[in-house]
PDB file of C-alpha atoms in Angstrom:
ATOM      1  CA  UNK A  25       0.000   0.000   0.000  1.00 38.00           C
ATOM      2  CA  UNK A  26       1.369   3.037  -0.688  1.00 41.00           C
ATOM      3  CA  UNK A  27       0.388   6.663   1.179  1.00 42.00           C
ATOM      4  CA  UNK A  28       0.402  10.042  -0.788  1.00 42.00           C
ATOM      5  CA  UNK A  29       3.491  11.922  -1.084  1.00 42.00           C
ATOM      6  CA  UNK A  30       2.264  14.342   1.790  1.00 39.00           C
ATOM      7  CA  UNK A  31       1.522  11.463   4.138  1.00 43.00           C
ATOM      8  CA  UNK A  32       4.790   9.658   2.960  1.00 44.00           C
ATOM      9  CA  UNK A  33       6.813  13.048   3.724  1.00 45.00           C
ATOM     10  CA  UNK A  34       5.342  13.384   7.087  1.00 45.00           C
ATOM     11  CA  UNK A  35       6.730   9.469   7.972  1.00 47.00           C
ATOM     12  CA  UNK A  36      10.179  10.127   6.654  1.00 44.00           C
ATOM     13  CA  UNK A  37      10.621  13.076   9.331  1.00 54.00           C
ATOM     14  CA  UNK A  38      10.345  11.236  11.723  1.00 69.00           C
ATOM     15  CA  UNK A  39      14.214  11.286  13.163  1.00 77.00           C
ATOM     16  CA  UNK A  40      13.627   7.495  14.328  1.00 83.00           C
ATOM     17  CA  UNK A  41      12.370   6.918  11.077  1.00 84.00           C
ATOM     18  CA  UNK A  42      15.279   9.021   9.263  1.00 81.00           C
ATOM     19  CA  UNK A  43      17.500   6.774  11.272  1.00 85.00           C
ATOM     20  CA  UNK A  44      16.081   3.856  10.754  1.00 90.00           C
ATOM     21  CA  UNK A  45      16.086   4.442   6.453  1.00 87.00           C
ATOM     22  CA  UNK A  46      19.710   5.378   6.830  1.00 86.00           C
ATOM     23  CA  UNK A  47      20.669   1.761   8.297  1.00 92.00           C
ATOM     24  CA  UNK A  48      18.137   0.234   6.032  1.00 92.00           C
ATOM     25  CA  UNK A  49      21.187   1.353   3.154  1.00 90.00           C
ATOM     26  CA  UNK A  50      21.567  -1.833   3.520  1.00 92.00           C
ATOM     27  CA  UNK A  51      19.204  -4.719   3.833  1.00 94.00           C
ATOM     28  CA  UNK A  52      18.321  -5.484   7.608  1.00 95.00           C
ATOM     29  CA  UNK A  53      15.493  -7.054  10.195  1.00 94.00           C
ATOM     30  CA  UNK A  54      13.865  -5.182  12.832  1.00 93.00           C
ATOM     31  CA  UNK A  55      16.154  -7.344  14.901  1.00 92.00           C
ATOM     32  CA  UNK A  56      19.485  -5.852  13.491  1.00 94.00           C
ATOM     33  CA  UNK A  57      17.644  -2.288  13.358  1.00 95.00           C
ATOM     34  CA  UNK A  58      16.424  -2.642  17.002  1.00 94.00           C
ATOM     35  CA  UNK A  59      20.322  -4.260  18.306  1.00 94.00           C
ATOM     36  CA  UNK A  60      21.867  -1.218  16.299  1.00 93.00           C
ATOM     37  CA  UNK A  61      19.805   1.551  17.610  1.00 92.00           C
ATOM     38  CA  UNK A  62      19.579   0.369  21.313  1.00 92.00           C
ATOM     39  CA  UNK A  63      15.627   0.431  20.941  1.00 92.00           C
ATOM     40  CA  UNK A  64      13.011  -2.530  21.845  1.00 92.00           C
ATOM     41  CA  UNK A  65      12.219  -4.499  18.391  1.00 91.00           C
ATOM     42  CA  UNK A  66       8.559  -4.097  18.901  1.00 92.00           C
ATOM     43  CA  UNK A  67       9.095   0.048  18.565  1.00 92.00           C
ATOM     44  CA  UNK A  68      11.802  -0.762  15.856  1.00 93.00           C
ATOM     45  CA  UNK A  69       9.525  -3.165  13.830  1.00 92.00           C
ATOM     46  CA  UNK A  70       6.380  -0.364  14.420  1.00 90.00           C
ATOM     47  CA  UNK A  71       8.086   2.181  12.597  1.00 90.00           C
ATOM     48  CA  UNK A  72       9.383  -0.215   9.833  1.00 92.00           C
ATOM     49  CA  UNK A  73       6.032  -1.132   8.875  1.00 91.00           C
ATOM     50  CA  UNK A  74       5.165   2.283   8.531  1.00 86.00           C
ATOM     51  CA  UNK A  75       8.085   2.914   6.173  1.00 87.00           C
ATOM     52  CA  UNK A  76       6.614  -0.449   4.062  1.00 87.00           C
ATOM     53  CA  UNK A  77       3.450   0.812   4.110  1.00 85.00           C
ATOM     54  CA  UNK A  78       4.697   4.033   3.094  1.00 80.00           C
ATOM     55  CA  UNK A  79       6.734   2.212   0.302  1.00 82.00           C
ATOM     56  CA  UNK A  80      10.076   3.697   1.399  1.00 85.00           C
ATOM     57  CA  UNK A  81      11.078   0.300   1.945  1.00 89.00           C
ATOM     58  CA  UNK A  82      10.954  -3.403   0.663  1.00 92.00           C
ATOM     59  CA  UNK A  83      10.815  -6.850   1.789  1.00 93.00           C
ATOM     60  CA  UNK A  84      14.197  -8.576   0.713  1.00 94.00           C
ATOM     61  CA  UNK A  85      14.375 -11.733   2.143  1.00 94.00           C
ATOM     62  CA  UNK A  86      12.077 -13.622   4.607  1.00 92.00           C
ATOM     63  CA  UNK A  87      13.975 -16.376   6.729  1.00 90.00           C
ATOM     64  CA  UNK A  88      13.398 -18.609   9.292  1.00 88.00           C
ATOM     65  CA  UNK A  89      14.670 -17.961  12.610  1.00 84.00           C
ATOM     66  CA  UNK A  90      14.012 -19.283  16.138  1.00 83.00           C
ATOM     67  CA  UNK A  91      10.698 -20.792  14.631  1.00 86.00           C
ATOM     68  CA  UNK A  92       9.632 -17.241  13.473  1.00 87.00           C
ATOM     69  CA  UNK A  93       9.890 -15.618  10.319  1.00 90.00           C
ATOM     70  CA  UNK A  94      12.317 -12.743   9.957  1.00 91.00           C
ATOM     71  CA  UNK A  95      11.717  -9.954   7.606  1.00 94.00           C
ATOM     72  CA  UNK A  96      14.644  -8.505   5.709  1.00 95.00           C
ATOM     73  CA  UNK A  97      13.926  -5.151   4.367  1.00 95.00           C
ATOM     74  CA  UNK A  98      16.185  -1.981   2.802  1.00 94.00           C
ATOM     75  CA  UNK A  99      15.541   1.059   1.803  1.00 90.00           C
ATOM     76  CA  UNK A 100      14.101   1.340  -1.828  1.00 86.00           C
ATOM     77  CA  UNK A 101      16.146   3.449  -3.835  1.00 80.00           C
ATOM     78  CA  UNK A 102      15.019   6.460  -5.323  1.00 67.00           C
ATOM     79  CA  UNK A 103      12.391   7.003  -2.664  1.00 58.00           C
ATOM     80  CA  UNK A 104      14.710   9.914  -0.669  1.00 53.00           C
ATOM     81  CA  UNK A 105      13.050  13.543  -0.631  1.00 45.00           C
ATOM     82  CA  UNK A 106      14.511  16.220  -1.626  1.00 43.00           C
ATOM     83  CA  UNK A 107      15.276  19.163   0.961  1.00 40.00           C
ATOM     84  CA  UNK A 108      13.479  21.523  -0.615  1.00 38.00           C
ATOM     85  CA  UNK A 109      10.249  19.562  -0.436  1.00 39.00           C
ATOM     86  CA  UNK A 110      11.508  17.971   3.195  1.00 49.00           C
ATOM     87  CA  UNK A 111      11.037  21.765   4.670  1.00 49.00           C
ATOM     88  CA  UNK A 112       7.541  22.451   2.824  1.00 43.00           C
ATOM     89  CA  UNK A 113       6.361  19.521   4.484  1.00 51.00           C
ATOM     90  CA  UNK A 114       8.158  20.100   8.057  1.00 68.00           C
ATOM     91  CA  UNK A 115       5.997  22.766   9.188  1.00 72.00           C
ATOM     92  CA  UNK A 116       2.699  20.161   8.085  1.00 70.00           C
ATOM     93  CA  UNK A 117       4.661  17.901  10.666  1.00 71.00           C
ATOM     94  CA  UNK A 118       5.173  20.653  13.559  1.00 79.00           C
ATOM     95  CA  UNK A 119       1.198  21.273  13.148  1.00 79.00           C
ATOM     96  CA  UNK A 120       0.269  17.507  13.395  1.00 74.00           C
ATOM     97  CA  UNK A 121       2.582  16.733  15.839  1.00 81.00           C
ATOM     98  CA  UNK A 122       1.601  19.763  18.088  1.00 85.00           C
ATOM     99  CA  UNK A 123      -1.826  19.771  17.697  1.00 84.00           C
ATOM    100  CA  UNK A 124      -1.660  15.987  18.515  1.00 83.00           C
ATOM    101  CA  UNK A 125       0.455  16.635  22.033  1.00 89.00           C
ATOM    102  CA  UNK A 126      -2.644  19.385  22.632  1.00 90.00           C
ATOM    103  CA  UNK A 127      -5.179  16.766  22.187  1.00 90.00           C
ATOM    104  CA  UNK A 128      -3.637  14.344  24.736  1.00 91.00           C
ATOM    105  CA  UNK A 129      -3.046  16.990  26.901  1.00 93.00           C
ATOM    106  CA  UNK A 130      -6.377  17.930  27.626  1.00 93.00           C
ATOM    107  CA  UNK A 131      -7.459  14.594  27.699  1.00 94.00           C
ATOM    108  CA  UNK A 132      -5.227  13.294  30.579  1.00 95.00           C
ATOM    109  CA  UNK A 133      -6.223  16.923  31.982  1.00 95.00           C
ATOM    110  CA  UNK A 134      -9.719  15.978  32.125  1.00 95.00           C
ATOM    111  CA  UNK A 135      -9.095  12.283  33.215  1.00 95.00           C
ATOM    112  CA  UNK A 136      -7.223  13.784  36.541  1.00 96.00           C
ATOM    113  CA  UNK A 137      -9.366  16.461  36.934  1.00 96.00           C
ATOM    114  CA  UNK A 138     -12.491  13.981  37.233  1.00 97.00           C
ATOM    115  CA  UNK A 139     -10.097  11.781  39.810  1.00 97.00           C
ATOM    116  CA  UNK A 140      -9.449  15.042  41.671  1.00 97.00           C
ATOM    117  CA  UNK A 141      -6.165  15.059  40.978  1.00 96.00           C
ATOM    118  CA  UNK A 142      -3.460  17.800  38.963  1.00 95.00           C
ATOM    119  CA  UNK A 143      -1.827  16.642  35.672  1.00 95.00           C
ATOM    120  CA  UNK A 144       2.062  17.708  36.002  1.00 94.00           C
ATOM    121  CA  UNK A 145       3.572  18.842  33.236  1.00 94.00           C
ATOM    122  CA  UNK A 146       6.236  21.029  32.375  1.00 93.00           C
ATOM    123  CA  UNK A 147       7.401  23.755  29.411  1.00 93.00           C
ATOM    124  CA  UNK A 148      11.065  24.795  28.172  1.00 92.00           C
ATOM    125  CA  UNK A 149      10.349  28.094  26.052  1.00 92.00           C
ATOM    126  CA  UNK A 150      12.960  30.464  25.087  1.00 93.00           C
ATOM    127  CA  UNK A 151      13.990  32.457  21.439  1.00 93.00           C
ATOM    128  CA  UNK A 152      16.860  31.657  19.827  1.00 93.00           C
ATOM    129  CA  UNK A 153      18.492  34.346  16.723  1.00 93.00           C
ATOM    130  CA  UNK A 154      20.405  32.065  14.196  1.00 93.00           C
ATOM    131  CA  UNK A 155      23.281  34.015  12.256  1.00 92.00           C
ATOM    132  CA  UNK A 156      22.658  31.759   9.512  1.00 90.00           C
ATOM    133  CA  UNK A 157      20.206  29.402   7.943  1.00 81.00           C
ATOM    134  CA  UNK A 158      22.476  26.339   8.456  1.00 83.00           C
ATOM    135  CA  UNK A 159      22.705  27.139  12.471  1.00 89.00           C
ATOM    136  CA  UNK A 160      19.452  25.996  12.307  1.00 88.00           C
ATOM    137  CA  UNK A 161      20.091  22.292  11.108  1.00 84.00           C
ATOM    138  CA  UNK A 162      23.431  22.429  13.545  1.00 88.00           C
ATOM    139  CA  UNK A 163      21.249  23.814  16.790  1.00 91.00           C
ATOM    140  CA  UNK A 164      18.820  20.939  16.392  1.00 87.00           C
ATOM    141  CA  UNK A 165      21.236  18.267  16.076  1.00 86.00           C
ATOM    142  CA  UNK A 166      22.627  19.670  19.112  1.00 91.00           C
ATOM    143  CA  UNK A 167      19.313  19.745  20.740  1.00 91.00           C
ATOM    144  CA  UNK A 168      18.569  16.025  20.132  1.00 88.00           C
ATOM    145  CA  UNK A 169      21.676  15.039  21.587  1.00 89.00           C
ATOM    146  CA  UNK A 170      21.407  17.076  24.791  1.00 92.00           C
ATOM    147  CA  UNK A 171      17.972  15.610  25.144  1.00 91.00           C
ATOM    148  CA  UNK A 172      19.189  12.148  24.076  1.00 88.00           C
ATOM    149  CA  UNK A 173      21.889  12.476  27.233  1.00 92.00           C
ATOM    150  CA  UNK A 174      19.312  13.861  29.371  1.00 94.00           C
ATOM    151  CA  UNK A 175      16.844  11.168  28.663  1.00 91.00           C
ATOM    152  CA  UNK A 176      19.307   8.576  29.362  1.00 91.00           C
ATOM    153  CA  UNK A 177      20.055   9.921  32.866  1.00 94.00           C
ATOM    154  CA  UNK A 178      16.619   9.775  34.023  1.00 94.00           C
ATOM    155  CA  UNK A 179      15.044   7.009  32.143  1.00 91.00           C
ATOM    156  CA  UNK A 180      14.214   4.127  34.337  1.00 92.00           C
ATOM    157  CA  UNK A 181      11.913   1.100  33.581  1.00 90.00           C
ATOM    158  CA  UNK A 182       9.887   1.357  36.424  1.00 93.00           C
ATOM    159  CA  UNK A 183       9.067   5.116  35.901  1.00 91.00           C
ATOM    160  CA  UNK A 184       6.185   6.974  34.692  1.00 91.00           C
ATOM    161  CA  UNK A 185       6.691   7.704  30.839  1.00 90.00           C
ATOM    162  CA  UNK A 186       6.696  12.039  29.826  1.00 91.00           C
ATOM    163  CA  UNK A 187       6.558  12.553  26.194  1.00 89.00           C
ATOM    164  CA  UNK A 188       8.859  15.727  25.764  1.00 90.00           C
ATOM    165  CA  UNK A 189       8.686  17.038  22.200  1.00 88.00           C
ATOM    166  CA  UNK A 190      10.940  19.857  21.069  1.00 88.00           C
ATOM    167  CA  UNK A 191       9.140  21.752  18.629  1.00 87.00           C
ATOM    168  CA  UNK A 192      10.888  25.396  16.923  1.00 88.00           C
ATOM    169  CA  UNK A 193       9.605  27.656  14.508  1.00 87.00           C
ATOM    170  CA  UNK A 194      10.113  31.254  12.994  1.00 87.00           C
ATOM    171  CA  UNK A 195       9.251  34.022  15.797  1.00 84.00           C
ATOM    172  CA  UNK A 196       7.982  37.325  14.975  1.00 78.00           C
ATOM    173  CA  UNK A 197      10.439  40.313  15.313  1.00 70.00           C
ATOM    174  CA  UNK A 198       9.864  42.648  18.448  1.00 63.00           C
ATOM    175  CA  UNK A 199       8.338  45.536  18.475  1.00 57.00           C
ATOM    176  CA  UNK A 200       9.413  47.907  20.264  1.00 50.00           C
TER     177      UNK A 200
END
């Protein structure tokens, strides 16, 4: 099955996704992709089927293994997206992932307000002035990582899962 290009554009932004059709340069299973990227196969194997369905990959090889069957898969070539499309397409992301994040928001909002209880939560706002178009690409990179490390400190298994999501877009000039 095979999505339209806006829908398609919108899976390949996905940095786990952008990750995962870098590796699948060459052929791999969610098993390999999952071992590679430190992630649980079941999330791995999620977002590869997405990719299929999205036809940015294909099936290579099935094998047996462990009395399962594996799925081999790679990237199909010829199915990148350009940058200049990419950033038309990133903003439709922002939107659909932020409007998304509002949604569940005031849903757990209303679930603890019926059990008489607060919903914490917490924001990270600030403005940032990039010299140059290119910071922009460098500063989120950097972002990611810091996050990455950050995650990794206070991760546990036994915890209580926060989605953070770092969202940035073009401010408006001051006027003063």
């Amino acid at each position: 099955m095979n999505l339209s290009n806006e829908t398609v554009l919108d899976v390949e932004l996905s940095p786990l996704r952008r990750s995962l059709l870098e590796l699948l340069k060459s052929p791999a299973s969610a098993t390999q992709l999952a071992a590679a990227l430190d992630l649980p196969r079941q999330r791995v194997n999620y977002h590869v089927r997405a990719l299929e369905q999205a036809g940015l990959v294909e099936l290579v090889e099935e094998r047996q293994r462990r009395g399962c069957v594996e799925r081999v898969l790679r990237a199909r070539p010829g199915r990148s997206v350009d940058a200049g499309v990419q950033d038309q397409f990133a903003a439709t992301h922002l939107v659909s992932v932020a409007s998304g994040l509002a949604r569940e928001v005031d849903r757990m909002s209303g679930a603890a307000a019926d059990a008489g209880k607060r919903l914490l939560t917490f924001t990270v706002e600030t403005t940032v002035r990039f010299g140059a178009p290119g910071e922009v690409h460098e500063f989120t990179s950097d972002l990611a990582e810091a996050v990455r490390q950050i995650a990794l400190k206070y991760d546990t298994e036994e915890g209580r899962p926060y989605r953070v999501v770092a969202l940035g877009h073009p401010g408006v000039s001051d006027e003063r």
